[in-house]
Amino acid sequence: MGTITLTNNQTNESFEFELIDCNRGPQAVDFSKLFERTNIFSYDPGYGSTAGCKSTISYIDGKNSQLLYKGIPIEDIVEKYRFTDVCKLLLTDSLPKDKTESDEFDLELRHRGFLHEGLVNIFQAFPDNAHPMANLSSAVAALSTFYFEHRDMHKEEDYQIMARRIIAKITTLVAFSYRNSIGAPFIYPDINRSYVENFLYMLRAYPHGKLKHTLKGEQEITPLEIEALDKIFSLHADHGQNASTTTVRNVASTGAHPYAAISAGINALWGAAHGGANEKVLIQLNEIGDVKNVAKFVERAKDKNDPFRLMGFGHRVYKSYDPRAKTIKNLKNELDKKGIKMDHRLSDIAEKLEEVALSDDYFKARGLYPNVDFYSGIILTALKIPVSLFTPIFVIGRMPGWCAQLIEHVKDPTTRITRPRQVYVGK
Ligand code: CMC
């Protein structure tokens, strides 16, 4: 506890504001009564200096490359737990205590993965070639027409069902979004496959549920592929008050249906400055085409007269290496050694891009490092996942975080409807 004194030099009035205690990271000054007491607003476009809530879910130390979920470092999360364990952690505050509990939670999600046939019909009305993110946000909004019970986010039973249902169905929705966008028939979930395997199955299987048989008789979905995708999901599970999470909280603050709030979050994630960057990174690596062109593109990124930016670089909070990017880069190299072959041309361009940018004064001065989106697309490509599904994959990973944040927001008695002010400069 402490205070900060604000002095208005025009009137010579002074006001004291309390500092709020926190467990880690920078303190915050409580400006909630700033306007009432001073008749002055704080001005902070993009909210770079504003904490909109108190949270217990994830913590980012942007100077020291640290990310924690419920106090656990992301490196340990990825090493020791599967994605459905992380979902349980974020929703219930505790990890499964043993393998049985972990399997039970995974199985519960599998049971909930089916869609109402009416929703399947809605998918069929979307045109071919629609971006899967457009299909997905529309389908999640449409879920609110099927589920009108379990909406009281103050009741644990309600919010647990709401969250588990959407986490379970999102893999089916993503698979259907993709299959619809290419005019392929839907593959329904297979209850006998784990959460992550089931997702790959719904993407890859032929009608009647058959997976492709290779000449060598190889298993079409390998444990290594499942592990790789599982880790990618876990790395995306939560990330403080980013644009999509803030959108979910803002919409939920009005009392809207939780799935309407999550659909809004999906739309916020779609943009290239946010989750849409993973798709753009791969397009950009292909545009660069060869390591010999890297320096030219780095020069373009520095040119203020050129709108070109290095996709997958930079972050509002990290001014050091994004720990998720480091883990994904290591994962890429490990998987390549273990037999999931990366596209070496793209991987070499990406690594050269990182090397050139990180030794360049422009990037050093601004603290611009690879972020979570920089290397993920190379792994997803090696998993035979099409580029248009990269951002929907981010949606699957972020779903437990959005749910946990939504619940935290609604339950917190200090939060109110989000209603920022403006500095009027019009006529
Ligand atoms: N390439 C070139 N210059 C950049 C880049 C980049 N990728 N990112 C930031 N800068 C420059 C920017 O021009 C500015 O320079 P100056 O101070 O001379 O005006 C400075 O660095 C600070 O950038 P900013 O745009 O003020 O920073 P921000 O916090 O508002 O934006 C960002 C953060 C992630 C939107 C931005 O870095 C960006 O557009 N990166 C590329 C898109 C991307 O990879 N997004 C994924 C983010 S991580 C996953 C997620 O959370 O969604």
Tab-separated table of C-alpha atoms and ligand atoms in Angstrom:
chain	number	residue	atom	x	y	z
A	1	MET	CA	0.000	0.000	0.000
A	2	GLY	CA	1.089	3.573	-0.630
A	3	THR	CA	-0.196	6.644	-2.387
A	4	ILE	CA	0.557	8.786	-5.393
A	5	THR	CA	-0.083	12.503	-5.401
A	6	LEU	CA	-1.330	14.158	-8.540
A	7	THR	CA	-0.961	17.914	-8.785
A	8	ASN	CA	-2.898	20.027	-11.237
A	9	ASN	CA	-0.507	22.844	-12.091
A	10	GLN	CA	-3.343	24.933	-13.516
A	11	THR	CA	-5.297	25.056	-10.233
A	12	ASN	CA	-2.588	24.083	-7.737
A	13	GLU	CA	-4.896	21.392	-6.330
A	14	SER	CA	-3.369	18.094	-5.168
A	15	PHE	CA	-5.083	14.707	-4.979
A	16	GLU	CA	-3.911	11.491	-3.388
A	17	PHE	CA	-4.577	8.119	-5.009
A	18	GLU	CA	-3.954	4.725	-3.478
A	19	LEU	CA	-1.528	2.200	-4.882
A	20	ILE	CA	-2.983	-1.300	-5.150
A	21	ASP	CA	-1.048	-4.294	-3.848
A	22	CYS	CA	-0.200	-7.022	-6.333
A	23	ASN	CA	1.609	-10.345	-6.006
A	24	ARG	CA	3.976	-9.845	-8.943
A	25	GLY	CA	4.860	-7.156	-11.463
A	26	PRO	CA	4.238	-3.417	-11.490
A	27	GLN	CA	1.897	-1.844	-8.971
A	28	ALA	CA	-1.199	0.013	-10.149
A	29	VAL	CA	-2.624	3.288	-8.959
A	30	ASP	CA	-6.369	3.197	-8.299
A	31	PHE	CA	-7.795	5.824	-10.662
A	32	SER	CA	-11.356	4.508	-10.517
A	33	LYS	CA	-12.462	7.739	-8.800
A	34	LEU	CA	-10.113	10.020	-10.792
A	35	PHE	CA	-12.937	11.652	-12.723
A	36	GLU	CA	-15.305	11.966	-9.764
A	37	ARG	CA	-12.627	13.649	-7.680
A	38	THR	CA	-10.815	15.767	-10.268
A	39	ASN	CA	-13.195	16.151	-13.232
A	40	ILE	CA	-10.323	14.890	-15.409
A	41	PHE	CA	-10.114	11.664	-17.438
A	42	SER	CA	-6.977	9.605	-17.953
A	43	TYR	CA	-6.055	9.332	-21.654
A	44	ASP	CA	-4.490	6.021	-22.699
A	45	PRO	CA	-5.293	4.910	-26.271
A	46	GLY	CA	-4.664	1.176	-26.641
A	47	TYR	CA	-4.657	0.876	-22.807
A	48	GLY	CA	-0.871	0.409	-22.703
A	49	SER	CA	-0.736	1.765	-19.133
A	50	THR	CA	-4.168	0.693	-17.917
A	51	ALA	CA	-5.119	-2.362	-15.855
A	52	GLY	CA	-8.801	-3.046	-16.525
A	53	CYS	CA	-9.223	-5.750	-13.883
A	54	LYS	CA	-7.519	-7.801	-11.184
A	55	SER	CA	-6.736	-11.332	-12.330
A	56	THR	CA	-5.335	-14.599	-10.953
A	57	ILE	CA	-5.136	-16.559	-14.207
A	58	SER	CA	-1.884	-15.811	-16.014
A	59	TYR	CA	1.093	-13.580	-15.352
A	60	ILE	CA	3.515	-12.153	-17.904
A	61	ASP	CA	6.886	-10.663	-17.034
A	62	GLY	CA	7.709	-8.969	-20.310
A	63	LYS	CA	11.234	-7.933	-19.267
A	64	ASN	CA	12.343	-11.363	-18.106
A	65	SER	CA	10.599	-13.604	-20.672
A	66	GLN	CA	8.310	-15.225	-18.151
A	67	LEU	CA	4.758	-16.536	-18.507
A	68	LEU	CA	2.909	-18.331	-15.704
A	69	TYR	CA	-0.479	-20.050	-15.689
A	70	LYS	CA	-1.836	-20.058	-12.119
A	71	GLY	CA	1.733	-19.548	-10.922
A	72	ILE	CA	3.234	-22.400	-12.994
A	73	PRO	CA	5.918	-21.498	-15.583
A	74	ILE	CA	4.837	-22.175	-19.161
A	75	GLU	CA	7.926	-24.362	-19.716
A	76	ASP	CA	6.753	-26.746	-16.933
A	77	ILE	CA	3.190	-26.670	-18.216
A	78	VAL	CA	4.262	-27.806	-21.672
A	79	GLU	CA	6.713	-30.378	-20.350
A	80	LYS	CA	4.505	-32.062	-17.746
A	81	TYR	CA	0.831	-31.610	-18.600
A	82	ARG	CA	-1.488	-32.162	-21.506
A	83	PHE	CA	-3.797	-29.474	-22.845
A	84	THR	CA	-6.945	-30.837	-21.195
A	85	ASP	CA	-5.092	-30.722	-17.826
A	86	VAL	CA	-4.385	-27.053	-18.511
A	87	CYS	CA	-8.096	-26.516	-19.232
A	88	LYS	CA	-8.921	-28.078	-15.867
A	89	LEU	CA	-6.283	-25.930	-14.164
A	90	LEU	CA	-7.698	-22.709	-15.578
A	91	LEU	CA	-11.318	-23.617	-14.849
A	92	THR	CA	-10.979	-25.172	-11.396
A	93	ASP	CA	-7.702	-23.769	-10.063
A	94	SER	CA	-6.188	-27.231	-9.741
A	95	LEU	CA	-4.512	-29.764	-11.999
A	96	PRO	CA	-5.798	-33.345	-12.168
A	97	LYS	CA	-4.289	-35.179	-9.188
A	98	ASP	CA	-3.438	-38.327	-11.186
A	99	LYS	CA	-3.781	-39.978	-14.602
A	100	THR	CA	-7.295	-41.245	-13.842
A	101	GLU	CA	-8.546	-37.742	-13.078
A	102	SER	CA	-6.776	-36.423	-16.162
A	103	ASP	CA	-8.357	-39.115	-18.364
A	104	GLU	CA	-11.786	-38.517	-16.827
A	105	PHE	CA	-11.667	-34.825	-17.668
A	106	ASP	CA	-10.527	-35.560	-21.232
A	107	LEU	CA	-13.364	-38.088	-21.580
A	108	GLU	CA	-15.924	-35.604	-20.281
A	109	LEU	CA	-14.855	-33.172	-22.999
A	110	ARG	CA	-15.112	-35.908	-25.647
A	111	HIS	CA	-18.683	-36.638	-24.525
A	112	ARG	CA	-19.566	-32.995	-24.968
A	113	GLY	CA	-17.937	-32.627	-28.418
A	114	PHE	CA	-21.013	-33.359	-30.543
A	115	LEU	CA	-23.058	-30.615	-32.220
A	116	HIS	CA	-26.809	-30.189	-32.482
A	117	GLU	CA	-27.840	-31.167	-36.026
A	118	GLY	CA	-29.429	-27.726	-36.437
A	119	LEU	CA	-25.978	-26.192	-36.064
A	120	VAL	CA	-24.631	-28.570	-38.693
A	121	ASN	CA	-27.315	-27.213	-41.036
A	122	ILE	CA	-26.186	-23.669	-40.288
A	123	PHE	CA	-22.679	-24.641	-41.380
A	124	GLN	CA	-24.049	-25.964	-44.617
A	125	ALA	CA	-25.530	-22.547	-45.378
A	126	PHE	CA	-22.067	-20.897	-45.328
A	127	PRO	CA	-20.540	-20.485	-48.787
A	128	ASP	CA	-17.518	-22.458	-50.004
A	129	ASN	CA	-14.248	-20.527	-49.695
A	130	ALA	CA	-15.395	-18.588	-46.617
A	131	HIS	CA	-12.497	-18.133	-44.210
A	132	PRO	CA	-12.792	-20.714	-41.388
A	133	MET	CA	-12.539	-17.863	-38.825
A	134	ALA	CA	-15.723	-16.314	-40.273
A	135	ASN	CA	-17.506	-19.675	-40.122
A	136	LEU	CA	-16.205	-20.235	-36.615
A	137	SER	CA	-17.215	-16.953	-34.983
A	138	SER	CA	-20.663	-17.223	-36.607
A	139	ALA	CA	-21.059	-20.811	-35.411
A	140	VAL	CA	-20.045	-19.907	-31.844
A	141	ALA	CA	-22.550	-17.021	-31.847
A	142	ALA	CA	-25.137	-19.507	-33.153
A	143	LEU	CA	-24.370	-21.823	-30.200
A	144	SER	CA	-26.089	-19.212	-28.013
A	145	THR	CA	-29.347	-20.014	-29.842
A	146	PHE	CA	-29.089	-23.678	-28.774
A	147	TYR	CA	-28.050	-23.199	-25.147
A	148	PHE	CA	-30.138	-20.914	-23.056
A	149	GLU	CA	-29.673	-22.629	-19.709
A	150	HIS	CA	-26.455	-22.597	-17.626
A	151	ARG	CA	-25.898	-18.896	-18.115
A	152	ASP	CA	-25.633	-17.650	-14.560
A	153	MET	CA	-21.911	-17.083	-14.284
A	154	HIS	CA	-22.202	-16.600	-10.523
A	155	LYS	CA	-23.213	-20.264	-10.109
A	156	GLU	CA	-20.358	-22.734	-10.294
A	157	GLU	CA	-22.476	-25.477	-11.848
A	158	ASP	CA	-23.582	-23.131	-14.623
A	159	TYR	CA	-20.203	-21.715	-15.488
A	160	GLN	CA	-18.460	-25.076	-15.396
A	161	ILE	CA	-20.994	-26.497	-17.865
A	162	MET	CA	-20.838	-23.411	-20.068
A	163	ALA	CA	-17.031	-23.562	-20.219
A	164	ARG	CA	-16.642	-27.340	-20.646
A	165	ARG	CA	-19.257	-27.377	-23.382
A	166	ILE	CA	-17.569	-24.726	-25.520
A	167	ILE	CA	-14.053	-26.125	-24.924
A	168	ALA	CA	-15.370	-29.533	-26.003
A	169	LYS	CA	-17.259	-28.322	-29.055
A	170	ILE	CA	-14.669	-25.886	-30.359
A	171	THR	CA	-12.545	-28.642	-31.944
A	172	THR	CA	-15.611	-29.969	-33.782
A	173	LEU	CA	-16.567	-26.434	-34.816
A	174	VAL	CA	-13.060	-25.729	-36.150
A	175	ALA	CA	-12.960	-29.003	-38.077
A	176	PHE	CA	-16.428	-28.346	-39.534
A	177	SER	CA	-15.476	-24.740	-40.360
A	178	TYR	CA	-12.552	-25.981	-42.365
A	179	ARG	CA	-14.298	-28.877	-44.074
A	180	ASN	CA	-17.177	-26.604	-45.016
A	181	SER	CA	-14.790	-24.001	-46.458
A	182	ILE	CA	-13.483	-26.615	-48.924
A	183	GLY	CA	-16.833	-28.296	-49.533
A	184	ALA	CA	-15.776	-31.546	-47.828
A	185	PRO	CA	-18.255	-33.712	-45.892
A	186	PHE	CA	-18.204	-33.399	-42.106
A	187	ILE	CA	-16.584	-36.072	-39.955
A	188	TYR	CA	-18.339	-36.447	-36.605
A	189	PRO	CA	-16.319	-36.777	-33.383
A	190	ASP	CA	-15.065	-40.225	-32.373
A	191	ILE	CA	-15.591	-40.712	-28.650
A	192	ASN	CA	-12.785	-43.289	-28.532
A	193	ARG	CA	-10.104	-40.807	-29.440
A	194	SER	CA	-8.563	-38.328	-27.005
A	195	TYR	CA	-9.431	-34.627	-27.264
A	196	VAL	CA	-6.443	-33.688	-29.438
A	197	GLU	CA	-6.376	-36.889	-31.513
A	198	ASN	CA	-10.082	-36.500	-32.185
A	199	PHE	CA	-9.483	-33.041	-33.624
A	200	LEU	CA	-6.853	-34.347	-36.059
A	201	TYR	CA	-9.198	-37.217	-36.929
A	202	MET	CA	-12.086	-34.842	-37.737
A	203	LEU	CA	-9.754	-32.867	-40.009
A	204	ARG	CA	-8.167	-35.782	-41.794
A	205	ALA	CA	-10.588	-38.676	-42.031
A	206	TYR	CA	-12.375	-39.635	-45.210
A	207	PRO	CA	-16.182	-40.117	-45.175
A	208	HIS	CA	-17.242	-43.149	-43.095
A	209	GLY	CA	-14.454	-42.340	-40.653
A	210	LYS	CA	-11.593	-44.056	-42.465
A	211	LEU	CA	-8.140	-42.559	-42.198
A	212	LYS	CA	-5.884	-42.712	-45.215
A	213	HIS	CA	-3.787	-45.867	-45.445
A	214	THR	CA	-0.244	-45.322	-46.569
A	215	LEU	CA	1.768	-47.804	-48.599
A	216	LYS	CA	3.930	-48.521	-45.571
A	217	GLY	CA	0.835	-49.142	-43.474
A	218	GLU	CA	1.806	-46.303	-41.126
A	219	GLN	CA	-0.581	-45.087	-38.488
A	220	GLU	CA	-2.112	-41.900	-39.865
A	221	ILE	CA	-2.272	-39.970	-36.583
A	222	THR	CA	0.924	-40.589	-34.648
A	223	PRO	CA	1.473	-40.043	-30.902
A	224	LEU	CA	4.200	-37.531	-31.789
A	225	GLU	CA	1.751	-35.481	-33.870
A	226	ILE	CA	-0.766	-35.523	-31.027
A	227	GLU	CA	1.905	-34.441	-28.551
A	228	ALA	CA	3.071	-31.611	-30.830
A	229	LEU	CA	-0.409	-30.170	-31.308
A	230	ASP	CA	-1.227	-30.643	-27.633
A	231	LYS	CA	1.802	-28.519	-26.693
A	232	ILE	CA	0.835	-25.832	-29.203
A	233	PHE	CA	-2.654	-25.632	-27.671
A	234	SER	CA	-1.201	-25.364	-24.148
A	235	LEU	CA	1.151	-22.573	-25.187
A	236	HIS	CA	-1.849	-20.495	-26.291
A	237	ALA	CA	-4.142	-21.175	-23.312
A	238	ASP	CA	-4.053	-17.753	-21.681
A	239	HIS	CA	-2.155	-14.503	-21.965
A	240	GLY	CA	-3.352	-11.740	-19.670
A	241	GLN	CA	-5.555	-8.958	-20.980
A	242	ASN	CA	-4.796	-9.228	-24.712
A	243	ALA	CA	-7.229	-7.742	-27.263
A	244	SER	CA	-9.468	-10.803	-27.630
A	245	THR	CA	-9.639	-11.537	-23.887
A	246	THR	CA	-10.440	-7.889	-23.228
A	247	THR	CA	-13.174	-8.126	-25.869
A	248	VAL	CA	-14.639	-11.206	-24.166
A	249	ARG	CA	-14.611	-9.385	-20.823
A	250	ASN	CA	-16.121	-6.219	-22.328
A	251	VAL	CA	-19.003	-8.056	-23.971
A	252	ALA	CA	-19.594	-10.214	-20.877
A	253	SER	CA	-19.670	-7.052	-18.736
A	254	THR	CA	-22.944	-6.063	-20.427
A	255	GLY	CA	-24.611	-9.316	-19.355
A	256	ALA	CA	-24.641	-10.798	-22.869
A	257	HIS	CA	-24.735	-14.569	-23.433
A	258	PRO	CA	-21.271	-16.092	-22.686
A	259	TYR	CA	-21.061	-17.590	-26.193
A	260	ALA	CA	-21.839	-14.178	-27.724
A	261	ALA	CA	-18.916	-12.782	-25.722
A	262	ILE	CA	-16.635	-15.609	-26.876
A	263	SER	CA	-17.736	-15.185	-30.483
A	264	ALA	CA	-16.732	-11.510	-30.206
A	265	GLY	CA	-13.358	-12.632	-28.823
A	266	ILE	CA	-12.865	-14.909	-31.834
A	267	ASN	CA	-13.479	-11.958	-34.137
A	268	ALA	CA	-10.974	-9.842	-32.198
A	269	LEU	CA	-8.399	-12.618	-32.473
A	270	TRP	CA	-8.774	-12.821	-36.253
A	271	GLY	CA	-6.898	-9.574	-36.943
A	272	ALA	CA	-3.310	-9.726	-38.216
A	273	ALA	CA	-1.988	-7.709	-35.257
A	274	HIS	CA	-3.283	-10.452	-32.942
A	275	GLY	CA	-3.927	-14.177	-33.603
A	276	GLY	CA	-4.241	-13.657	-37.366
A	277	ALA	CA	-0.467	-13.085	-37.398
A	278	ASN	CA	0.312	-16.831	-37.478
A	279	GLU	CA	-1.349	-17.144	-40.903
A	280	LYS	CA	0.386	-14.013	-42.149
A	281	VAL	CA	3.813	-15.241	-40.990
A	282	LEU	CA	3.637	-18.243	-43.266
A	283	ILE	CA	2.447	-16.130	-46.192
A	284	GLN	CA	5.331	-13.741	-45.527
A	285	LEU	CA	7.967	-16.491	-45.291
A	286	ASN	CA	6.792	-17.757	-48.668
A	287	GLU	CA	6.905	-14.224	-50.066
A	288	ILE	CA	10.517	-13.840	-48.867
A	289	GLY	CA	11.105	-17.130	-50.637
A	290	ASP	CA	14.827	-17.551	-49.999
A	291	VAL	CA	17.338	-16.763	-47.229
A	292	LYS	CA	19.173	-14.470	-49.615
A	293	ASN	CA	16.157	-12.094	-49.625
A	294	VAL	CA	15.934	-11.787	-45.831
A	295	ALA	CA	18.049	-8.616	-45.452
A	296	LYS	CA	15.914	-6.817	-48.058
A	297	PHE	CA	12.688	-7.591	-46.154
A	298	VAL	CA	14.236	-6.544	-42.835
A	299	GLU	CA	15.109	-3.197	-44.450
A	300	ARG	CA	11.496	-2.861	-45.620
A	301	ALA	CA	10.240	-3.523	-42.074
A	302	LYS	CA	12.375	-0.614	-40.819
A	303	ASP	CA	11.211	1.813	-43.513
A	304	LYS	CA	8.552	4.105	-42.024
A	305	ASN	CA	7.247	4.917	-45.524
A	306	ASP	CA	6.549	1.227	-46.157
A	307	PRO	CA	3.566	-0.317	-44.307
A	308	PHE	CA	5.361	-3.700	-44.334
A	309	ARG	CA	5.946	-5.186	-40.838
A	310	LEU	CA	7.672	-8.394	-39.886
A	311	MET	CA	4.774	-10.630	-38.915
A	312	GLY	CA	5.379	-12.695	-35.797
A	313	PHE	CA	7.656	-9.983	-34.395
A	314	GLY	CA	7.019	-7.549	-31.562
A	315	HIS	CA	4.661	-7.552	-28.627
A	316	ARG	CA	2.983	-4.988	-26.394
A	317	VAL	CA	4.200	-6.680	-23.207
A	318	TYR	CA	7.329	-8.662	-24.115
A	319	LYS	CA	10.356	-6.475	-24.624
A	320	SER	CA	12.490	-9.610	-24.462
A	321	TYR	CA	12.147	-13.042	-26.111
A	322	ASP	CA	8.565	-14.348	-25.890
A	323	PRO	CA	8.972	-17.569	-23.841
A	324	ARG	CA	6.273	-19.221	-25.956
A	325	ALA	CA	8.278	-18.506	-29.128
A	326	LYS	CA	11.392	-20.018	-27.534
A	327	THR	CA	9.477	-23.187	-26.610
A	328	ILE	CA	7.912	-23.440	-30.068
A	329	LYS	CA	11.274	-22.956	-31.766
A	330	ASN	CA	12.806	-25.758	-29.660
A	331	LEU	CA	9.769	-27.939	-30.331
A	332	LYS	CA	10.170	-27.382	-34.081
A	333	ASN	CA	13.793	-28.549	-33.975
A	334	GLU	CA	12.990	-31.503	-31.694
A	335	LEU	CA	10.091	-32.710	-33.845
A	336	ASP	CA	12.236	-32.456	-36.947
A	337	LYS	CA	14.839	-34.730	-35.329
A	338	LYS	CA	12.169	-37.176	-34.135
A	339	GLY	CA	10.654	-37.574	-37.582
A	340	ILE	CA	8.023	-34.869	-38.154
A	341	LYS	CA	9.852	-33.235	-41.017
A	342	MET	CA	9.722	-29.437	-41.166
A	343	ASP	CA	9.843	-27.497	-44.418
A	344	HIS	CA	13.549	-26.655	-44.204
A	345	ARG	CA	13.363	-23.837	-46.729
A	346	LEU	CA	10.776	-21.979	-44.589
A	347	SER	CA	12.500	-22.893	-41.329
A	348	ASP	CA	15.858	-21.583	-42.608
A	349	ILE	CA	14.265	-18.318	-43.783
A	350	ALA	CA	12.606	-17.857	-40.380
A	351	GLU	CA	15.820	-18.516	-38.466
A	352	LYS	CA	17.793	-16.176	-40.724
A	353	LEU	CA	15.103	-13.506	-40.289
A	354	GLU	CA	15.402	-13.832	-36.535
A	355	GLU	CA	19.213	-13.682	-36.682
A	356	VAL	CA	19.299	-10.584	-38.902
A	357	ALA	CA	16.547	-8.758	-37.000
A	358	LEU	CA	17.969	-9.477	-33.550
A	359	SER	CA	21.346	-8.049	-34.501
A	360	ASP	CA	19.793	-4.922	-36.028
A	361	ASP	CA	19.719	-1.656	-34.014
A	362	TYR	CA	16.106	-0.891	-35.074
A	363	PHE	CA	14.803	-4.141	-33.545
A	364	LYS	CA	17.152	-3.964	-30.545
A	365	ALA	CA	16.141	-0.404	-29.645
A	366	ARG	CA	12.424	-1.271	-29.768
A	367	GLY	CA	12.721	-4.646	-28.021
A	368	LEU	CA	11.217	-6.511	-30.992
A	369	TYR	CA	11.624	-10.293	-30.735
A	370	PRO	CA	9.840	-13.269	-32.317
A	371	ASN	CA	6.460	-13.842	-30.687
A	372	VAL	CA	4.292	-16.958	-30.330
A	373	ASP	CA	3.128	-16.719	-33.947
A	374	PHE	CA	6.584	-16.719	-35.537
A	375	TYR	CA	7.471	-20.419	-35.539
A	376	SER	CA	4.093	-22.058	-34.881
A	377	GLY	CA	3.055	-22.115	-38.572
A	378	ILE	CA	6.137	-24.122	-39.543
A	379	ILE	CA	5.125	-26.882	-37.105
A	380	LEU	CA	1.450	-26.690	-38.120
A	381	THR	CA	2.464	-27.053	-41.771
A	382	ALA	CA	4.515	-30.123	-40.881
A	383	LEU	CA	1.365	-31.498	-39.181
A	384	LYS	CA	-0.413	-31.068	-42.553
A	385	ILE	CA	-2.669	-28.353	-41.169
A	386	PRO	CA	-3.724	-25.830	-43.827
A	387	VAL	CA	-2.723	-22.178	-43.373
A	388	SER	CA	-6.343	-20.993	-43.080
A	389	LEU	CA	-6.650	-23.117	-39.903
A	390	PHE	CA	-3.702	-21.554	-38.070
A	391	THR	CA	-5.799	-18.865	-36.359
A	392	PRO	CA	-8.650	-21.317	-35.568
A	393	ILE	CA	-5.960	-23.486	-33.874
A	394	PHE	CA	-5.135	-20.433	-31.745
A	395	VAL	CA	-8.885	-20.237	-30.922
A	396	ILE	CA	-8.888	-23.833	-29.618
A	397	GLY	CA	-5.837	-23.128	-27.476
A	398	ARG	CA	-7.188	-19.841	-26.077
A	399	MET	CA	-10.682	-21.144	-25.290
A	400	PRO	CA	-9.989	-22.192	-21.650
A	401	GLY	CA	-8.368	-18.804	-21.032
A	402	TRP	CA	-11.334	-16.886	-22.444
A	403	CYS	CA	-13.742	-18.961	-20.344
A	404	ALA	CA	-11.724	-18.525	-17.154
A	405	GLN	CA	-11.383	-14.776	-17.759
A	406	LEU	CA	-15.083	-14.380	-18.524
A	407	ILE	CA	-16.041	-16.196	-15.320
A	408	GLU	CA	-13.518	-14.198	-13.285
A	409	HIS	CA	-14.888	-10.963	-14.711
A	410	VAL	CA	-18.532	-11.696	-14.026
A	411	LYS	CA	-17.832	-13.035	-10.515
A	412	ASP	CA	-15.669	-10.061	-9.498
A	413	PRO	CA	-17.914	-7.645	-7.559
A	414	THR	CA	-15.603	-4.714	-8.379
A	415	THR	CA	-16.032	-4.989	-12.172
A	416	ARG	CA	-18.688	-2.892	-13.882
A	417	ILE	CA	-19.927	-2.548	-17.429
A	418	THR	CA	-16.920	-1.483	-19.520
A	419	ARG	CA	-17.519	2.113	-20.419
A	420	PRO	CA	-14.414	4.192	-21.211
A	421	ARG	CA	-14.615	7.948	-21.795
A	422	GLN	CA	-13.329	10.057	-24.683
A	423	VAL	CA	-11.508	13.300	-25.203
A	424	TYR	CA	-13.873	15.207	-27.461
A	425	VAL	CA	-12.073	17.083	-30.259
A	426	GLY	CA	-15.000	17.477	-32.683
A	427	LYS	CA	-17.230	20.422	-33.585
B	1	CMC	N1	7.950	-4.981	-37.652
B	1	CMC	C1	8.530	-3.765	-37.726
B	1	CMC	N2	8.397	-2.799	-36.790
B	1	CMC	C2	7.634	-3.072	-35.739
B	1	CMC	C3	6.991	-4.314	-35.580
B	1	CMC	C4	7.178	-5.281	-36.584
B	1	CMC	N3	6.583	-6.474	-36.470
B	1	CMC	N4	6.291	-4.312	-34.418
B	1	CMC	C5	6.475	-3.107	-33.876
B	1	CMC	N5	7.292	-2.348	-34.655
B	1	CMC	C6	7.770	-0.985	-34.359
B	1	CMC	C7	6.682	0.043	-34.565
B	1	CMC	O1	6.684	0.544	-35.883
B	1	CMC	C8	7.043	1.068	-33.531
B	1	CMC	O2	8.130	1.828	-34.034
B	1	CMC	P1	8.262	3.403	-33.662
B	1	CMC	O3	8.461	3.449	-32.173
B	1	CMC	O4	9.443	3.866	-34.446
B	1	CMC	O5	6.967	4.027	-34.089
B	1	CMC	C9	7.577	0.247	-32.359
B	1	CMC	O6	8.093	-0.952	-32.962
B	1	CMC	C10	6.542	-0.103	-31.307
B	1	CMC	O7	5.457	-0.760	-31.966
B	1	CMC	P2	3.922	-0.516	-31.684
B	1	CMC	O8	3.161	-0.815	-32.926
B	1	CMC	O9	3.744	0.835	-31.066
B	1	CMC	O10	3.670	-1.615	-30.570
B	1	CMC	P3	2.270	-2.175	-30.095
B	1	CMC	O11	2.476	-2.677	-28.732
B	1	CMC	O12	1.195	-1.167	-30.308
B	1	CMC	O13	1.977	-3.386	-31.120
B	1	CMC	C11	2.087	-5.531	-32.133
B	1	CMC	C12	2.310	-4.716	-30.849
B	1	CMC	C13	2.204	-7.011	-31.782
B	1	CMC	C14	0.677	-5.249	-32.671
B	1	CMC	C15	3.152	-5.151	-33.189
B	1	CMC	O14	4.427	-5.462	-32.685
B	1	CMC	C16	2.913	-5.842	-34.527
B	1	CMC	O15	2.167	-5.322	-35.352
B	1	CMC	N6	3.576	-7.013	-34.762
B	1	CMC	C17	3.322	-7.799	-35.966
B	1	CMC	C18	2.031	-8.597	-35.823
B	1	CMC	C19	2.196	-9.756	-34.854
B	1	CMC	O16	3.143	-10.514	-34.918
B	1	CMC	N7	1.192	-9.927	-33.971
B	1	CMC	C20	1.157	-11.051	-33.012
B	1	CMC	C21	1.299	-10.610	-31.597
B	1	CMC	S1	1.702	-11.942	-30.459
B	1	CMC	C22	0.323	-13.001	-30.477
B	1	CMC	C23	-0.889	-12.386	-29.936
B	1	CMC	O17	-0.918	-12.052	-28.750
B	1	CMC	O18	-1.857	-12.257	-30.672
